[in-house]
PDB file of C-alpha atoms in Angstrom:
ATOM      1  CA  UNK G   1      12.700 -16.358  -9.329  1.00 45.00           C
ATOM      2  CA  UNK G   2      15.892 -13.645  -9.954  1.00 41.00           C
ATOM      3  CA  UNK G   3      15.405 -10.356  -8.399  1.00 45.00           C
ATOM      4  CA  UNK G   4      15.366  -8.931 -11.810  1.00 51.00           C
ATOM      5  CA  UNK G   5      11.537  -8.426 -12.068  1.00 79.00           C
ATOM      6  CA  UNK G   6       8.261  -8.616 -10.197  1.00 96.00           C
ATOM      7  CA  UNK G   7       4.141  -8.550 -10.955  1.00 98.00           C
ATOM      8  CA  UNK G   8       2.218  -8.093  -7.520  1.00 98.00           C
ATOM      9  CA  UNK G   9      -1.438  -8.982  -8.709  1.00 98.00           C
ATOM     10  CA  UNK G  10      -4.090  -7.000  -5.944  1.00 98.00           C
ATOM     11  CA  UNK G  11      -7.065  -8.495  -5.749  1.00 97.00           C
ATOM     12  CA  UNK G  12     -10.104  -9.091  -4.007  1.00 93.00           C
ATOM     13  CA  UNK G  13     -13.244 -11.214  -3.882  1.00 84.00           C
ATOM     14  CA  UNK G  14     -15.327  -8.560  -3.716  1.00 84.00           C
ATOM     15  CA  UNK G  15     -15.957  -4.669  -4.740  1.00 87.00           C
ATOM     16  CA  UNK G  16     -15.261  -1.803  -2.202  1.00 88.00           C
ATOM     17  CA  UNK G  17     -12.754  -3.339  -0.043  1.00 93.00           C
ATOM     18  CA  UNK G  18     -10.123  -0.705  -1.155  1.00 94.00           C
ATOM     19  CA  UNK G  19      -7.689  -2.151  -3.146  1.00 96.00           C
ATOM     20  CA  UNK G  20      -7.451   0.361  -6.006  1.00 96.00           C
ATOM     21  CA  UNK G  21      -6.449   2.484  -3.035  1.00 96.00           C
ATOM     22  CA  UNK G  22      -3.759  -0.350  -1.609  1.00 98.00           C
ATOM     23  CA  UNK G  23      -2.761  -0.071  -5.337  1.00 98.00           C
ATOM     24  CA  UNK G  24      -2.415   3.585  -5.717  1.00 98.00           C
ATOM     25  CA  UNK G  25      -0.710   3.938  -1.947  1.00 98.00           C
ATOM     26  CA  UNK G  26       1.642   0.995  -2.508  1.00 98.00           C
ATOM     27  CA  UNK G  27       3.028   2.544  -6.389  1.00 98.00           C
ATOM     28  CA  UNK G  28       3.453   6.207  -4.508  1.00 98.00           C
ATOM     29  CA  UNK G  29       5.811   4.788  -2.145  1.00 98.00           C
ATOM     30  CA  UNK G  30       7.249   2.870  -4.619  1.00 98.00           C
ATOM     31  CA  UNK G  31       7.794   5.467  -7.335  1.00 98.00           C
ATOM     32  CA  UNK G  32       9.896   7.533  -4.602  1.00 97.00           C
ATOM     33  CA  UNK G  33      12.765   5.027  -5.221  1.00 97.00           C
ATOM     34  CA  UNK G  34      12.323   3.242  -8.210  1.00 97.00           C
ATOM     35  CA  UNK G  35      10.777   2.643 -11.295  1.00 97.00           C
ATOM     36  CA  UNK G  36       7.395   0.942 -11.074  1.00 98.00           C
ATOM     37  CA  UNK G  37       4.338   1.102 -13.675  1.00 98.00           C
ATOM     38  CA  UNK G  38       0.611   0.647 -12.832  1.00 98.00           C
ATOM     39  CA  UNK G  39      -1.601  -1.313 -15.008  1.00 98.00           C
ATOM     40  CA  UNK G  40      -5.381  -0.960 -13.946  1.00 98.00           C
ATOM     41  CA  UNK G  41      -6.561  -4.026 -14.524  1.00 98.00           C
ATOM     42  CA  UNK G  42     -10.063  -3.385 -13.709  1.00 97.00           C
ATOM     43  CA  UNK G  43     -11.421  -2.156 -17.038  1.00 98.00           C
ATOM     44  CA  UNK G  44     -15.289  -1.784 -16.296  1.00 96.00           C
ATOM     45  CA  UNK G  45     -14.517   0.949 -13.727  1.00 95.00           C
ATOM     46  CA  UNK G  46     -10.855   2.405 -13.453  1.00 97.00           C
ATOM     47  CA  UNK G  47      -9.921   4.273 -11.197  1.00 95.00           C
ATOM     48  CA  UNK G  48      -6.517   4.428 -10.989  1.00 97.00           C
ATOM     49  CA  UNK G  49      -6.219   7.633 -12.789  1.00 96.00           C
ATOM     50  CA  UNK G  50      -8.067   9.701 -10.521  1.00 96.00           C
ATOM     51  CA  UNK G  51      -5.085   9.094  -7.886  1.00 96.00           C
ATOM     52  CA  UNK G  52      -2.685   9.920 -10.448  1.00 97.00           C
ATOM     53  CA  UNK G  53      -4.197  13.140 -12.888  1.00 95.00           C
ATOM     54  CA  UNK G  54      -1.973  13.611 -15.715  1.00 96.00           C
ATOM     55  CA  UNK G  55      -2.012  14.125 -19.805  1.00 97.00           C
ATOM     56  CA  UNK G  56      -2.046  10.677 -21.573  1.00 97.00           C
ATOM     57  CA  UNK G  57      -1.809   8.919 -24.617  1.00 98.00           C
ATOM     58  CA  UNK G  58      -4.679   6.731 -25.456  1.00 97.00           C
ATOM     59  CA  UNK G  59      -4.571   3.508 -27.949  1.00 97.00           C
ATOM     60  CA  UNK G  60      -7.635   2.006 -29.136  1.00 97.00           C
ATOM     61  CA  UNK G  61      -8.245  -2.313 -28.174  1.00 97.00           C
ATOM     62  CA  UNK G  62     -10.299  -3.685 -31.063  1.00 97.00           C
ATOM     63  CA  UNK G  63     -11.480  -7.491 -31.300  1.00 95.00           C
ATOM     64  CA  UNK G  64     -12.244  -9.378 -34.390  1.00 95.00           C
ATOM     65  CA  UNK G  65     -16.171 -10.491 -35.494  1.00 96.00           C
ATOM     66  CA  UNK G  66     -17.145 -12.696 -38.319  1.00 97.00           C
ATOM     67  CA  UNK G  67     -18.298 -11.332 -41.457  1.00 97.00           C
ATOM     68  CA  UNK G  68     -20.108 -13.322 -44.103  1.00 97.00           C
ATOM     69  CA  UNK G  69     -19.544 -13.038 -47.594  1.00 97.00           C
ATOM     70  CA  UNK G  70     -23.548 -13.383 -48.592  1.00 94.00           C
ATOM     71  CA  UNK G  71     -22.110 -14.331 -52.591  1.00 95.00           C
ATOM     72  CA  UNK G  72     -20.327 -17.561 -51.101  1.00 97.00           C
ATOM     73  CA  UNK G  73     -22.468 -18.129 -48.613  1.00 97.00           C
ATOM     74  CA  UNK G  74     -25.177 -21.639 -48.885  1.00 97.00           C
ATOM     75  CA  UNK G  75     -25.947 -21.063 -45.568  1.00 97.00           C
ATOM     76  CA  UNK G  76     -25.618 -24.586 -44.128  1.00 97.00           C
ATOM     77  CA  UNK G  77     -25.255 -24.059 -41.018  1.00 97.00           C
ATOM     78  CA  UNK G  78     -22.283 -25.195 -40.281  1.00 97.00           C
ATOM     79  CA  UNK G  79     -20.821 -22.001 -38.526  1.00 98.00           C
ATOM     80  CA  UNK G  80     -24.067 -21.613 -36.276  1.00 97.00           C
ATOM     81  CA  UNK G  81     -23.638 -25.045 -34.912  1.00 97.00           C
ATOM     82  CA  UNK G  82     -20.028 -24.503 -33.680  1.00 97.00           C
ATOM     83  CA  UNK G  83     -20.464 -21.029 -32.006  1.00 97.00           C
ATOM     84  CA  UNK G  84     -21.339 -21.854 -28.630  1.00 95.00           C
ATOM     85  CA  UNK G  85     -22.103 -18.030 -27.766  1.00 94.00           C
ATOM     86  CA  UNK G  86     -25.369 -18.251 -29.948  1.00 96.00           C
ATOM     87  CA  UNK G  87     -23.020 -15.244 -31.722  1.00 96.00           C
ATOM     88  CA  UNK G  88     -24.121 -16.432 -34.841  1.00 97.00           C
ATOM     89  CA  UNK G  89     -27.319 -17.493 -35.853  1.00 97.00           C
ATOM     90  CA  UNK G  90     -28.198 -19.191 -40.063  1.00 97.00           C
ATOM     91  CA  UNK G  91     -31.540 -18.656 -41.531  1.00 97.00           C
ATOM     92  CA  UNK G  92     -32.981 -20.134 -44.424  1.00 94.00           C
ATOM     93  CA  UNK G  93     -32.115 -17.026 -46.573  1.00 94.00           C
ATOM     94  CA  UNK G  94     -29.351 -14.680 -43.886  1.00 95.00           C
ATOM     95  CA  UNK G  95     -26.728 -15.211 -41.485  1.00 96.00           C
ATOM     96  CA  UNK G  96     -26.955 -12.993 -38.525  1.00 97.00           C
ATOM     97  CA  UNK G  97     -24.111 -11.890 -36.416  1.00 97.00           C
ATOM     98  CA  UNK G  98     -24.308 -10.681 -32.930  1.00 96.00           C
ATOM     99  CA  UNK G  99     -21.220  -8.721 -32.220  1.00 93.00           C
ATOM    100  CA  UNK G 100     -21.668  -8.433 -28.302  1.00 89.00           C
ATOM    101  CA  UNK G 101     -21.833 -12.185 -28.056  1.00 92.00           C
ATOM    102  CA  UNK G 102     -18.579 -12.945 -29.715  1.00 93.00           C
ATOM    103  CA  UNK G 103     -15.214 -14.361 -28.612  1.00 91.00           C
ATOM    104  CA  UNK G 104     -12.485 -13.897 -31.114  1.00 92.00           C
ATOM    105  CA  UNK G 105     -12.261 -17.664 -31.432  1.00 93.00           C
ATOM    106  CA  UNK G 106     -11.919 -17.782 -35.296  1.00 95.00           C
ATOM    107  CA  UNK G 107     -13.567 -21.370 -35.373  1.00 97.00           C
ATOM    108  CA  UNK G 108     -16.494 -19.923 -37.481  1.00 97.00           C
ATOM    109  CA  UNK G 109     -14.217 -18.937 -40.114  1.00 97.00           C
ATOM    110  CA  UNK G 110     -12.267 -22.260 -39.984  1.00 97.00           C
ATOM    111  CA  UNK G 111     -15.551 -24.627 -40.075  1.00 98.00           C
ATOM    112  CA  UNK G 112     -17.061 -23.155 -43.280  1.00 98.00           C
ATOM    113  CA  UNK G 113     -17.067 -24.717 -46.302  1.00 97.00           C
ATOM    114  CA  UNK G 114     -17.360 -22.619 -48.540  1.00 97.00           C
ATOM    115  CA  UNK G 115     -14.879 -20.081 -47.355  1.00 97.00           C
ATOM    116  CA  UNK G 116     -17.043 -17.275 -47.159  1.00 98.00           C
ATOM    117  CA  UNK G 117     -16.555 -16.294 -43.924  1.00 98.00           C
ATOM    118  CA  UNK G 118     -13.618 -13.748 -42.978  1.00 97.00           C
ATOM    119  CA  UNK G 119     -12.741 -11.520 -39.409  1.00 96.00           C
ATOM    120  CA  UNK G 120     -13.107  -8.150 -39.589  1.00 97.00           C
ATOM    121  CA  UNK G 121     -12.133  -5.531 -36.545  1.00 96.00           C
ATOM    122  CA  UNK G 122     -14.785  -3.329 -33.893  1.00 95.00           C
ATOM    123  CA  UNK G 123     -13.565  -1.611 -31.124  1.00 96.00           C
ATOM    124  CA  UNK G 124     -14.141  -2.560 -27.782  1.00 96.00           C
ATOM    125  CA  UNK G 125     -12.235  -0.477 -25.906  1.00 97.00           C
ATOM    126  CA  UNK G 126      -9.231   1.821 -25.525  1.00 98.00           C
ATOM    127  CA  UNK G 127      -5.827   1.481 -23.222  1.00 98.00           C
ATOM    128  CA  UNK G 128      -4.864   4.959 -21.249  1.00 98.00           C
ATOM    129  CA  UNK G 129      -0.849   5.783 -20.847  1.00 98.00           C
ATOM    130  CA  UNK G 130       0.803   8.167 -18.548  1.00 98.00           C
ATOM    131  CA  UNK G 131       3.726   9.023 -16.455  1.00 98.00           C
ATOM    132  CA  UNK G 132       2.263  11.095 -13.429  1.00 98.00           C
ATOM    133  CA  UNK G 133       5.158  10.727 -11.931  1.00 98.00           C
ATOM    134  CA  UNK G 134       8.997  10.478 -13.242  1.00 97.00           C
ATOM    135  CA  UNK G 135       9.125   6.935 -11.691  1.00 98.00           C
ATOM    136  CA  UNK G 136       5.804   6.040 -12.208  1.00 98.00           C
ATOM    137  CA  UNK G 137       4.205   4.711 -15.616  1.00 98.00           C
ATOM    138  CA  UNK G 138       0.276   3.786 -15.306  1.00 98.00           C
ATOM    139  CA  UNK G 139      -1.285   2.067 -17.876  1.00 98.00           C
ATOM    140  CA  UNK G 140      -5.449   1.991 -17.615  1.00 98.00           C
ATOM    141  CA  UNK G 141      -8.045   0.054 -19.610  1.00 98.00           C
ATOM    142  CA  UNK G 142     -11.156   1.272 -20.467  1.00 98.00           C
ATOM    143  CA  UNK G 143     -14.057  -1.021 -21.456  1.00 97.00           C
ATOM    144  CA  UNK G 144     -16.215   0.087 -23.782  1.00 95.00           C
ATOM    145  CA  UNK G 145     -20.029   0.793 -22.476  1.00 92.00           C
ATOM    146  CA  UNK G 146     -22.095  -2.510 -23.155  1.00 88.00           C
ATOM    147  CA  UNK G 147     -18.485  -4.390 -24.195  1.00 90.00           C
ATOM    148  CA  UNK G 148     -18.023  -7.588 -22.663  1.00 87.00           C
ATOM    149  CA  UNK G 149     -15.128  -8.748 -23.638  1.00 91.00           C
ATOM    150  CA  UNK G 150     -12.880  -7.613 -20.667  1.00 95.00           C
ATOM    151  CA  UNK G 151     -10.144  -9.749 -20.919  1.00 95.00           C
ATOM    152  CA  UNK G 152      -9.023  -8.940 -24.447  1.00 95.00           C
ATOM    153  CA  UNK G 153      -9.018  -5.322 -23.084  1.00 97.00           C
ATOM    154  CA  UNK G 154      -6.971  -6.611 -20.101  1.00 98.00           C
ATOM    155  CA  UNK G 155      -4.409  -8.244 -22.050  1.00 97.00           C
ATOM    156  CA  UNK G 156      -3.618  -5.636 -24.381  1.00 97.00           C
ATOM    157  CA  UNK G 157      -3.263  -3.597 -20.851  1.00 98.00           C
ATOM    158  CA  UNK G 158      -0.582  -5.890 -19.854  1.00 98.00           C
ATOM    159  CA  UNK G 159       1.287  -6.177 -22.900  1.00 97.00           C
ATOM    160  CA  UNK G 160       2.079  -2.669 -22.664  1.00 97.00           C
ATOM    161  CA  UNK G 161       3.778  -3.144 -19.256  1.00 97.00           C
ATOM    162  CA  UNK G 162       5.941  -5.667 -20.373  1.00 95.00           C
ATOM    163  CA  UNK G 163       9.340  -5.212 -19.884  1.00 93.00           C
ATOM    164  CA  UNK G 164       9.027  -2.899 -16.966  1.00 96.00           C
ATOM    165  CA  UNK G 165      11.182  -4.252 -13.642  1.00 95.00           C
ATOM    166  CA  UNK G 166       8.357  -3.857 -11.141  1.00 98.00           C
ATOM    167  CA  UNK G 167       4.752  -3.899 -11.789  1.00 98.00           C
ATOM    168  CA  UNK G 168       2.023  -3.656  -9.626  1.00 98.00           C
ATOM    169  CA  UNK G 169      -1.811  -4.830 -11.459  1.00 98.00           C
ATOM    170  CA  UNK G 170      -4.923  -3.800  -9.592  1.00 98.00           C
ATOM    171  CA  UNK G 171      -7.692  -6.360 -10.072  1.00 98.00           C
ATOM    172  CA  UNK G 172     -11.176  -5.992 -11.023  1.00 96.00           C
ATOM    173  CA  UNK G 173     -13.204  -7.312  -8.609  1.00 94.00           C
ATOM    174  CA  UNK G 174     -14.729 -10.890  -7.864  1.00 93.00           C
ATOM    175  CA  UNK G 175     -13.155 -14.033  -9.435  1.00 95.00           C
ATOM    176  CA  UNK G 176     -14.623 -14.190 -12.724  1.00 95.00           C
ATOM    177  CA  UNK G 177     -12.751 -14.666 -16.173  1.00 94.00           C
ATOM    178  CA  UNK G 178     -11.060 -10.496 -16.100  1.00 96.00           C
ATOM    179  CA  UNK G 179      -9.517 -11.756 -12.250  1.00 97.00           C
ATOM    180  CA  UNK G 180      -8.379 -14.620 -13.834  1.00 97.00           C
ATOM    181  CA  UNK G 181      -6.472 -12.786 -16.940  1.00 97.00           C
ATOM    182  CA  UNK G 182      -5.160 -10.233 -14.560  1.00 98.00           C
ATOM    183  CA  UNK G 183      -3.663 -12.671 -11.857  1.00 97.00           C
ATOM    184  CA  UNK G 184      -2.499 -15.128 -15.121  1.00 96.00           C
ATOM    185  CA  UNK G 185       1.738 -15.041 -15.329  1.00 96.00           C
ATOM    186  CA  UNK G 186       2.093 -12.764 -12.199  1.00 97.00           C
ATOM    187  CA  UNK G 187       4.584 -14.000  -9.271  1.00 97.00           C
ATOM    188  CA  UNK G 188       2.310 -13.050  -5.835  1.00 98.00           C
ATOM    189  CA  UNK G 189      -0.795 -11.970  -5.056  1.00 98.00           C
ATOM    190  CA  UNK G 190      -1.929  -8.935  -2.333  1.00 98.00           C
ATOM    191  CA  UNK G 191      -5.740 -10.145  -1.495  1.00 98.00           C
ATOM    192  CA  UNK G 192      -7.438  -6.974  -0.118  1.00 98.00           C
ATOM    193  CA  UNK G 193     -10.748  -7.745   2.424  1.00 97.00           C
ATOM    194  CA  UNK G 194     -12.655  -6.171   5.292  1.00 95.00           C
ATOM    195  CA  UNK G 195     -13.608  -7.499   8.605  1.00 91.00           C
ATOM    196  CA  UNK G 196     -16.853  -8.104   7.511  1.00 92.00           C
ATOM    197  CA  UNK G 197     -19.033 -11.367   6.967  1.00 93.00           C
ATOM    198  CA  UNK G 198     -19.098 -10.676   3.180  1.00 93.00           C
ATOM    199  CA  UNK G 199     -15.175  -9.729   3.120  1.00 93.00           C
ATOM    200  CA  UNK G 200     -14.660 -13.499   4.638  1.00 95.00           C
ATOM    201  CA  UNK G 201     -16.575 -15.020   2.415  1.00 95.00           C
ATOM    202  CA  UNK G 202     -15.051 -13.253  -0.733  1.00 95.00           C
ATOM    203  CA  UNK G 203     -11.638 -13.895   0.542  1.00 96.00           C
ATOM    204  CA  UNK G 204     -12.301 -17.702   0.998  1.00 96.00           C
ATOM    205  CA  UNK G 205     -13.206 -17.523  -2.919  1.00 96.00           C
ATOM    206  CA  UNK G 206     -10.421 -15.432  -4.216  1.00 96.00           C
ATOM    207  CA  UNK G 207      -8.030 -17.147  -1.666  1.00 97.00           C
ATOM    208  CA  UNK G 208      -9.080 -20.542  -3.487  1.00 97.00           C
ATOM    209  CA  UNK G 209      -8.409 -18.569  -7.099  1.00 96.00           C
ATOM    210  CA  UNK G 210      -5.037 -17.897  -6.148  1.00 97.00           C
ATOM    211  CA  UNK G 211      -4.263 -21.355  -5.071  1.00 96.00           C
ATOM    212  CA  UNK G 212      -5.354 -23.268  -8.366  1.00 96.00           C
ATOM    213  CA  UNK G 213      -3.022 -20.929  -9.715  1.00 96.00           C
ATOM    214  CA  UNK G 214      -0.616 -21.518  -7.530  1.00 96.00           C
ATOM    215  CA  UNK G 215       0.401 -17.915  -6.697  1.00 97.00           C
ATOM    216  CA  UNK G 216       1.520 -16.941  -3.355  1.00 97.00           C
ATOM    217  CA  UNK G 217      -0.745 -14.658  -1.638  1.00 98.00           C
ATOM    218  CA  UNK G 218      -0.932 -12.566   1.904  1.00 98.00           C
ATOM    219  CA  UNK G 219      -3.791 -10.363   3.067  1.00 98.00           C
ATOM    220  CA  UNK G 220      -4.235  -6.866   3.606  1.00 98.00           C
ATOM    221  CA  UNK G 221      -6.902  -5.831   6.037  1.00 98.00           C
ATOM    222  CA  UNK G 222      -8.914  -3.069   5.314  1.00 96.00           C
ATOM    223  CA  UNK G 223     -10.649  -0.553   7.998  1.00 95.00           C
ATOM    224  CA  UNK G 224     -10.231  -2.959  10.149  1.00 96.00           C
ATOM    225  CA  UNK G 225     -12.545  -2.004  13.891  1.00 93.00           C
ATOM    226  CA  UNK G 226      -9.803  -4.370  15.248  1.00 93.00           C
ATOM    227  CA  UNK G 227     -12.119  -7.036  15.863  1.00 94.00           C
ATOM    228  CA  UNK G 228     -10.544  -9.090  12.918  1.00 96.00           C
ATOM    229  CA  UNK G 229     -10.338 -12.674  14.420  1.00 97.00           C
ATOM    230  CA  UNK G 230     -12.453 -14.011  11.930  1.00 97.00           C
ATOM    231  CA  UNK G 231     -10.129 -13.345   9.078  1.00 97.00           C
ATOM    232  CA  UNK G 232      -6.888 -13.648  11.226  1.00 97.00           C
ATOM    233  CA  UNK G 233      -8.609 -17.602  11.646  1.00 97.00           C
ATOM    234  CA  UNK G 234      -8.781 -17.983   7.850  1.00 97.00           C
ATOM    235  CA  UNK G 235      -5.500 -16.858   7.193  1.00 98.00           C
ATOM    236  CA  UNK G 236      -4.083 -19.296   9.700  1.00 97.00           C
ATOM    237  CA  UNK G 237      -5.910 -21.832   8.812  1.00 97.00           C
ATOM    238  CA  UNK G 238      -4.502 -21.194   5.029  1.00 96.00           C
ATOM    239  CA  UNK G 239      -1.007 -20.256   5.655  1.00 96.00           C
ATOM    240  CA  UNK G 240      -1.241 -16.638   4.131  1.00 98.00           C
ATOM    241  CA  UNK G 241       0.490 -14.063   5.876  1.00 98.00           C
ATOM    242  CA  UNK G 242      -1.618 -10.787   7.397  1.00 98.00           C
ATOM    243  CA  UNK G 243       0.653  -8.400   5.462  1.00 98.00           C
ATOM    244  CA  UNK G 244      -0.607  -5.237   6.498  1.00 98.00           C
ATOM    245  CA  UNK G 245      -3.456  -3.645   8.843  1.00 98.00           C
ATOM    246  CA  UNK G 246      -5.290  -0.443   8.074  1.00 98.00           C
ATOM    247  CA  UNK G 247      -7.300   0.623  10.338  1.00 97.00           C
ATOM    248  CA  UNK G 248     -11.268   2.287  10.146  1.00 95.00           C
ATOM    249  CA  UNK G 249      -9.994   5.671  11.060  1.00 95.00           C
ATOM    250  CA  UNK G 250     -11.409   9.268  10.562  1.00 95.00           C
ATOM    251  CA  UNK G 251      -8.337  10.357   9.427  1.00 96.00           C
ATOM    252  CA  UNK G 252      -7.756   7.982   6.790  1.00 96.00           C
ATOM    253  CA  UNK G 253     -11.352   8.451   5.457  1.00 94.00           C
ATOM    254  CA  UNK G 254     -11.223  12.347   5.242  1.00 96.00           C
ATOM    255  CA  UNK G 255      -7.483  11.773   2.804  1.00 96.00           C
ATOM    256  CA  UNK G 256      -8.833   9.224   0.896  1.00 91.00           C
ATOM    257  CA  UNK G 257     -12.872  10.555   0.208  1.00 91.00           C
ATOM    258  CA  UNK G 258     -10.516  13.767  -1.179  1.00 92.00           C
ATOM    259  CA  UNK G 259      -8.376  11.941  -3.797  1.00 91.00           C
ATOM    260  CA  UNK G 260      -5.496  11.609  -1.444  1.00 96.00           C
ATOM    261  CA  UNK G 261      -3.094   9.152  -0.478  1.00 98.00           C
ATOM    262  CA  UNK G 262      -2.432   8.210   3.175  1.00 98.00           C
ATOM    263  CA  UNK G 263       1.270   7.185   1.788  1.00 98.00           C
ATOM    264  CA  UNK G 264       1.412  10.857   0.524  1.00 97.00           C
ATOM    265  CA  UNK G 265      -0.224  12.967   3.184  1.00 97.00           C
ATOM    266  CA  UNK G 266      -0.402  11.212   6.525  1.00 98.00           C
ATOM    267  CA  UNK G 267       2.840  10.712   8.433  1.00 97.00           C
ATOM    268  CA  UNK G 268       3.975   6.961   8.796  1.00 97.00           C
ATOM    269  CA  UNK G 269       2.332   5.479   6.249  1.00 98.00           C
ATOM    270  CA  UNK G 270       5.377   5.481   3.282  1.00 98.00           C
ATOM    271  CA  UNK G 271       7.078   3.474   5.575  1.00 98.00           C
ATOM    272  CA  UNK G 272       4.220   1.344   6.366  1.00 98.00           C
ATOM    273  CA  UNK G 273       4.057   0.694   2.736  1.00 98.00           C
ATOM    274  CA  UNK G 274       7.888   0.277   2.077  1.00 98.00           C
ATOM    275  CA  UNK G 275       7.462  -2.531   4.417  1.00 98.00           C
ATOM    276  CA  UNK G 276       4.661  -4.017   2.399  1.00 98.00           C
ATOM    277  CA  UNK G 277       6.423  -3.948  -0.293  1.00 98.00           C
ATOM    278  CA  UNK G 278       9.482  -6.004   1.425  1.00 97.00           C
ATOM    279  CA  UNK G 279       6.723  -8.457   2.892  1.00 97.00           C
ATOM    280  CA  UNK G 280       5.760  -9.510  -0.754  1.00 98.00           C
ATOM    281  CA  UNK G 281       8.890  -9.524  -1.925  1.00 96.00           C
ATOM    282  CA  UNK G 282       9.678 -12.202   0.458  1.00 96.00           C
ATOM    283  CA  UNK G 283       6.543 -14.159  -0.168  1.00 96.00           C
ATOM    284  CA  UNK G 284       7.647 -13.814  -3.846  1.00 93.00           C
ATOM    285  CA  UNK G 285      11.345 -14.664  -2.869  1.00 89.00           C
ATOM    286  CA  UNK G 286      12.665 -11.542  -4.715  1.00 87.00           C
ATOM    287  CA  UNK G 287      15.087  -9.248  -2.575  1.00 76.00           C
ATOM    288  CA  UNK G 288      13.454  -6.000  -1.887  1.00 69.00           C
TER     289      UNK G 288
END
């Protein structure tokens, strides 16, 4: 790959690990020497934006539904039987739609006979822009309440970060279809976990994630108690690199339970981050 342009993917198998605040840290130190945007990837509960406060521009992410034109319409059936989302459902006498079951696909249109069956636009959801700071562009999507489709919402997020020379994407967590969107055309992967049982057992399944995709990954240990053996096993036993160590410390907890940023407020941590940066950057093969 030429040094030209990077996406870091951070990700984790589970939720609370802290890698929206890896994330947030990592773009700080970042944006104090170059250009880097931010594209919060995890759409069900962003958070990115509460590190980074600023006036934005919001766009709204729509998705397309069927709609049935009831004067062509002999109700055969033949849409209901292809939908495999039960999204539509053919009476006797009415079609029925279910808009929260729906996936864009088209193929009910396409299978009817009669034509009478066209896509209309809902919104799902809305993508939040900003420049908090002069180097720093963060892009956020928002999921509408009782949406589900997070990965149209995801892509529209990434889209508008194309073109930028660095970008970091935080994750949602987990390794179900939005994880798999968010990690899809990026160059390496940051896996965030915890010395816990449940961190080890989360990284084993994002870990696995990232190798059917064939994306280069190293771990980032979260308040770590220093008894990480466990996960230092795994990541031998896998061949990813133990990037970075942060440790379960009072000080750390007070910044970040505040808003803060350890990178920002607590001395030795840019650097600690710079370095990150050049670790993935190697595992990446870009030049830092």
């Amino acid at each position: 790959m030429s040094d030209a342009a990077m996406k870091i993917v951070v990700a984790s198998g589970k939720g609370g690990t802290g890698k929206s605040t890896v994330t947030a840290n990592l773009a700080y130190s970042l944006s104090l020497t170059r250009d880097v945007a931010v594209v919060d990837c995890d759409v069900e509960e962003p958070n990115l934006h509460l590190f980074f406060p600023s006036a934005s521009t919001d766009l709204p992410v729509t998705a397309t539904i069927p709609e049935v034109d009831r004067s062509r319409c002999t109700f055969c059936g033949e849409c209901g039987k292809f939908c495999r989302y039960g999204a539509i459902s053919v009476l006797s006498d009415a079609v029925l739609i279910f808009p929260e079951l729906c996936h864009s696909c088209g193929g009910c249109a396409a299978v009817c006979p009669q034509g009478a069956i066209r896509e209309v636009r809902r919104p799902i959801g809305m993508i939040r822009c900003s420049r908090p700071l002069p180097a720093l562009t963060l892009i956020s999507g928002f999921l509408q309440e009782g949406e589900v489709q997070a990965p149209q919402v995801i892509h529209m997020a990434k889209m508008l970060a194309d073109g930028h020379p660095l970008i970091l994407y935080d994750s949602s967590p987990g390794i179900a279809c939005p994880v798999i969107e968010t990690m899809d055309g990026s160059d390496v992967c940051i896996l965030v976990t915890e010395s816990t049982p449940f961190g080890l057992h989360d990284l084993r399944l994002a870990t696995e994630v990232a190798e059917r995709l064939n994306l280069p990954s190293g771990v980032v240990i979260n308040r770590s108690d220093g008894r990480d053996e466990a996960i230092t096993e795994f990541c031998h036993e896998h061949g990813l690199p133990v990037l970075m160590t942060i440790p379960f410390d009072r000080e750390i907890a007070a910044v970040q339970n505040t808003g803060g940023l350890i990178s920002r407020d607590l001395p030795g941590w840019n650097e600690r981050f710079i370095d990150l940066f050049a670790k993935v950057s190697e595992l990446a093969g870009v030049r830092a």
